[in-house]
Short mmCIF file of N, CA and C in Angstrom, two decimals:
data_model
loop_
_atom_site.label_atom_id
_atom_site.label_comp_id
_atom_site.label_asym_id
_atom_site.label_seq_id
_atom_site.Cartn_x
_atom_site.Cartn_y
_atom_site.Cartn_z
N UNK A 11 -25.28 83.97 -11.72
CA UNK A 11 -25.28 82.71 -11.00
C UNK A 11 -23.89 82.07 -11.15
N UNK A 12 -23.22 81.84 -10.06
CA UNK A 12 -21.87 81.28 -10.10
C UNK A 12 -21.83 79.89 -9.48
N UNK A 13 -22.90 79.15 -9.60
CA UNK A 13 -23.00 77.81 -9.03
C UNK A 13 -22.19 76.83 -9.88
N UNK A 14 -21.37 76.03 -9.23
CA UNK A 14 -20.64 74.98 -9.94
C UNK A 14 -21.55 73.77 -10.09
N UNK A 15 -21.45 73.10 -11.21
CA UNK A 15 -22.24 71.90 -11.46
C UNK A 15 -21.31 70.69 -11.39
N UNK A 16 -21.68 69.75 -10.54
CA UNK A 16 -20.84 68.59 -10.28
C UNK A 16 -21.42 67.33 -10.90
N UNK A 17 -20.54 66.43 -11.28
CA UNK A 17 -20.98 65.13 -11.79
C UNK A 17 -21.37 64.25 -10.60
N UNK A 18 -22.00 63.14 -10.90
CA UNK A 18 -22.41 62.19 -9.85
C UNK A 18 -21.19 61.70 -9.08
N UNK A 19 -20.10 61.42 -9.78
CA UNK A 19 -18.89 60.95 -9.11
C UNK A 19 -18.29 62.02 -8.20
N UNK A 20 -18.33 63.27 -8.63
CA UNK A 20 -17.82 64.36 -7.80
C UNK A 20 -18.66 64.54 -6.54
N UNK A 21 -19.98 64.42 -6.69
CA UNK A 21 -20.88 64.54 -5.54
C UNK A 21 -20.62 63.39 -4.56
N UNK A 22 -20.46 62.20 -5.09
CA UNK A 22 -20.18 61.03 -4.24
C UNK A 22 -18.90 61.25 -3.45
N UNK A 23 -17.87 61.76 -4.10
CA UNK A 23 -16.61 62.01 -3.41
C UNK A 23 -16.77 63.10 -2.35
N UNK A 24 -17.52 64.14 -2.67
CA UNK A 24 -17.77 65.23 -1.74
C UNK A 24 -18.51 64.75 -0.49
N UNK A 25 -19.48 63.85 -0.68
CA UNK A 25 -20.27 63.33 0.44
C UNK A 25 -19.60 62.14 1.12
N UNK A 26 -18.57 61.60 0.50
CA UNK A 26 -17.89 60.45 1.09
C UNK A 26 -18.69 59.16 0.93
N UNK A 27 -19.39 59.04 -0.20
CA UNK A 27 -20.20 57.85 -0.46
C UNK A 27 -19.80 57.26 -1.80
N UNK A 28 -20.47 56.19 -2.17
CA UNK A 28 -20.29 55.65 -3.51
C UNK A 28 -21.18 56.43 -4.47
N UNK A 29 -20.99 56.24 -5.76
CA UNK A 29 -21.79 56.94 -6.78
C UNK A 29 -23.24 56.50 -6.73
N UNK A 30 -23.49 55.35 -6.14
CA UNK A 30 -24.86 54.84 -6.07
C UNK A 30 -25.78 55.75 -5.26
N UNK A 31 -25.25 56.35 -4.18
CA UNK A 31 -26.08 57.20 -3.32
C UNK A 31 -26.60 58.44 -4.04
N UNK A 32 -25.74 59.26 -4.69
CA UNK A 32 -26.30 60.41 -5.42
C UNK A 32 -27.22 59.99 -6.57
N UNK A 33 -26.93 58.88 -7.20
CA UNK A 33 -27.82 58.40 -8.27
C UNK A 33 -29.21 58.08 -7.71
N UNK A 34 -29.24 57.48 -6.51
CA UNK A 34 -30.52 57.17 -5.88
C UNK A 34 -31.27 58.45 -5.51
N UNK A 35 -30.54 59.45 -5.00
CA UNK A 35 -31.16 60.74 -4.67
C UNK A 35 -31.80 61.36 -5.91
N UNK A 36 -31.12 61.25 -7.04
CA UNK A 36 -31.64 61.78 -8.30
C UNK A 36 -32.87 61.00 -8.73
N UNK A 37 -32.77 59.69 -8.69
CA UNK A 37 -33.88 58.82 -9.12
C UNK A 37 -35.14 59.08 -8.28
N UNK A 38 -34.95 59.27 -6.98
CA UNK A 38 -36.08 59.50 -6.07
C UNK A 38 -36.50 60.97 -6.02
N UNK A 39 -35.81 61.80 -6.81
CA UNK A 39 -36.09 63.25 -6.87
C UNK A 39 -35.99 63.91 -5.50
N UNK A 40 -34.99 63.50 -4.73
CA UNK A 40 -34.76 64.07 -3.41
C UNK A 40 -33.74 65.19 -3.44
N UNK A 41 -33.17 65.44 -4.64
CA UNK A 41 -32.17 66.49 -4.79
C UNK A 41 -32.35 67.13 -6.16
N UNK A 42 -32.06 68.44 -6.25
CA UNK A 42 -32.16 69.12 -7.54
C UNK A 42 -31.03 68.70 -8.44
N UNK A 43 -31.32 68.60 -9.73
CA UNK A 43 -30.28 68.29 -10.70
C UNK A 43 -30.64 68.91 -12.04
N UNK A 44 -29.64 68.95 -12.92
CA UNK A 44 -29.81 69.52 -14.26
C UNK A 44 -29.36 68.48 -15.27
N UNK A 45 -30.15 68.32 -16.32
CA UNK A 45 -29.74 67.41 -17.40
C UNK A 45 -29.09 68.25 -18.49
N UNK A 46 -27.88 67.90 -18.85
CA UNK A 46 -27.15 68.55 -19.92
C UNK A 46 -26.92 67.47 -20.98
N UNK A 47 -27.81 67.44 -21.97
CA UNK A 47 -27.77 66.34 -22.92
C UNK A 47 -28.10 65.06 -22.19
N UNK A 48 -27.22 64.09 -22.27
CA UNK A 48 -27.44 62.83 -21.55
C UNK A 48 -26.74 62.80 -20.19
N UNK A 49 -26.07 63.89 -19.87
CA UNK A 49 -25.34 63.97 -18.60
C UNK A 49 -26.21 64.60 -17.52
N UNK A 50 -25.96 64.18 -16.28
CA UNK A 50 -26.67 64.74 -15.13
C UNK A 50 -25.66 65.52 -14.30
N UNK A 51 -26.02 66.75 -13.97
CA UNK A 51 -25.15 67.58 -13.14
C UNK A 51 -25.95 68.10 -11.96
N UNK A 52 -25.27 68.19 -10.82
CA UNK A 52 -25.91 68.62 -9.59
C UNK A 52 -25.26 69.92 -9.14
N UNK A 53 -26.06 70.98 -8.96
CA UNK A 53 -25.49 72.24 -8.49
C UNK A 53 -24.94 72.11 -7.07
N UNK A 54 -23.82 72.77 -6.81
CA UNK A 54 -23.25 72.74 -5.46
C UNK A 54 -24.24 73.22 -4.41
N UNK A 55 -25.05 74.21 -4.78
CA UNK A 55 -26.03 74.73 -3.82
C UNK A 55 -27.06 73.65 -3.44
N UNK A 56 -27.37 72.74 -4.36
CA UNK A 56 -28.31 71.66 -4.07
C UNK A 56 -27.71 70.70 -3.04
N UNK A 57 -26.41 70.47 -3.12
CA UNK A 57 -25.73 69.61 -2.15
C UNK A 57 -25.77 70.28 -0.77
N UNK A 58 -25.46 71.58 -0.74
CA UNK A 58 -25.48 72.32 0.52
C UNK A 58 -26.87 72.31 1.14
N UNK A 59 -27.92 72.50 0.32
CA UNK A 59 -29.29 72.46 0.81
C UNK A 59 -29.64 71.08 1.36
N UNK A 60 -29.24 70.04 0.65
CA UNK A 60 -29.53 68.67 1.06
C UNK A 60 -28.89 68.38 2.42
N UNK A 61 -27.63 68.73 2.57
CA UNK A 61 -26.91 68.48 3.82
C UNK A 61 -27.50 69.32 4.94
N UNK A 62 -27.78 70.58 4.68
CA UNK A 62 -28.34 71.47 5.70
C UNK A 62 -29.70 70.97 6.19
N UNK A 63 -30.53 70.49 5.27
CA UNK A 63 -31.87 70.03 5.63
C UNK A 63 -31.83 68.76 6.47
N UNK A 64 -30.75 68.00 6.37
CA UNK A 64 -30.67 66.74 7.10
C UNK A 64 -29.68 66.76 8.26
N UNK A 65 -29.20 67.95 8.59
CA UNK A 65 -28.28 68.09 9.71
C UNK A 65 -29.06 68.07 11.01
N UNK A 66 -28.64 67.23 11.91
CA UNK A 66 -29.30 67.09 13.21
C UNK A 66 -28.43 67.78 14.25
N UNK A 67 -29.02 68.76 14.92
CA UNK A 67 -28.30 69.50 15.95
C UNK A 67 -28.34 68.71 17.25
N UNK A 68 -27.30 68.83 18.06
CA UNK A 68 -27.29 68.13 19.35
C UNK A 68 -28.30 68.73 20.31
N UNK A 69 -28.78 67.91 21.21
CA UNK A 69 -29.70 68.36 22.24
C UNK A 69 -28.88 68.85 23.41
N UNK A 70 -29.21 70.04 23.87
CA UNK A 70 -28.49 70.58 25.03
C UNK A 70 -29.34 70.34 26.26
N UNK A 71 -28.80 69.62 27.18
CA UNK A 71 -29.53 69.26 28.39
C UNK A 71 -28.86 69.95 29.58
N UNK A 72 -29.71 70.54 30.43
CA UNK A 72 -29.17 71.17 31.63
C UNK A 72 -28.64 70.10 32.58
N UNK A 73 -27.63 70.45 33.30
CA UNK A 73 -27.09 69.51 34.29
C UNK A 73 -28.15 69.23 35.34
N UNK A 74 -28.29 68.01 35.70
CA UNK A 74 -29.27 67.63 36.71
C UNK A 74 -30.66 67.39 36.14
N UNK A 75 -30.86 67.71 34.88
CA UNK A 75 -32.17 67.51 34.29
C UNK A 75 -32.46 66.02 34.10
N UNK A 76 -31.43 65.27 33.82
CA UNK A 76 -31.61 63.82 33.69
C UNK A 76 -31.06 63.17 34.96
N UNK A 77 -31.90 62.43 35.58
CA UNK A 77 -31.49 61.77 36.81
C UNK A 77 -31.52 60.27 36.63
N UNK A 78 -30.59 59.64 37.27
CA UNK A 78 -30.56 58.18 37.22
C UNK A 78 -31.56 57.61 38.19
N UNK A 79 -32.22 56.59 37.72
CA UNK A 79 -33.15 55.87 38.58
C UNK A 79 -32.44 54.60 39.00
N UNK A 80 -32.43 54.34 40.32
CA UNK A 80 -31.73 53.21 40.91
C UNK A 80 -31.76 52.07 39.99
#
């Protein structure tokens, strides 16, 4: 297993958020984490899974499928 373990601050920087967001994800058990003594570490794969699960793909609409109503 070659997964890197990131601190809360590193995860926040990676996601472009404050440290409060990853802490909330941990508290609500919405993301996997590992406790190392009193420290909390988040595997990089857990971040990838979290982002992948919440990625919204664009809707592809055929031309002419949506018509304007006067």
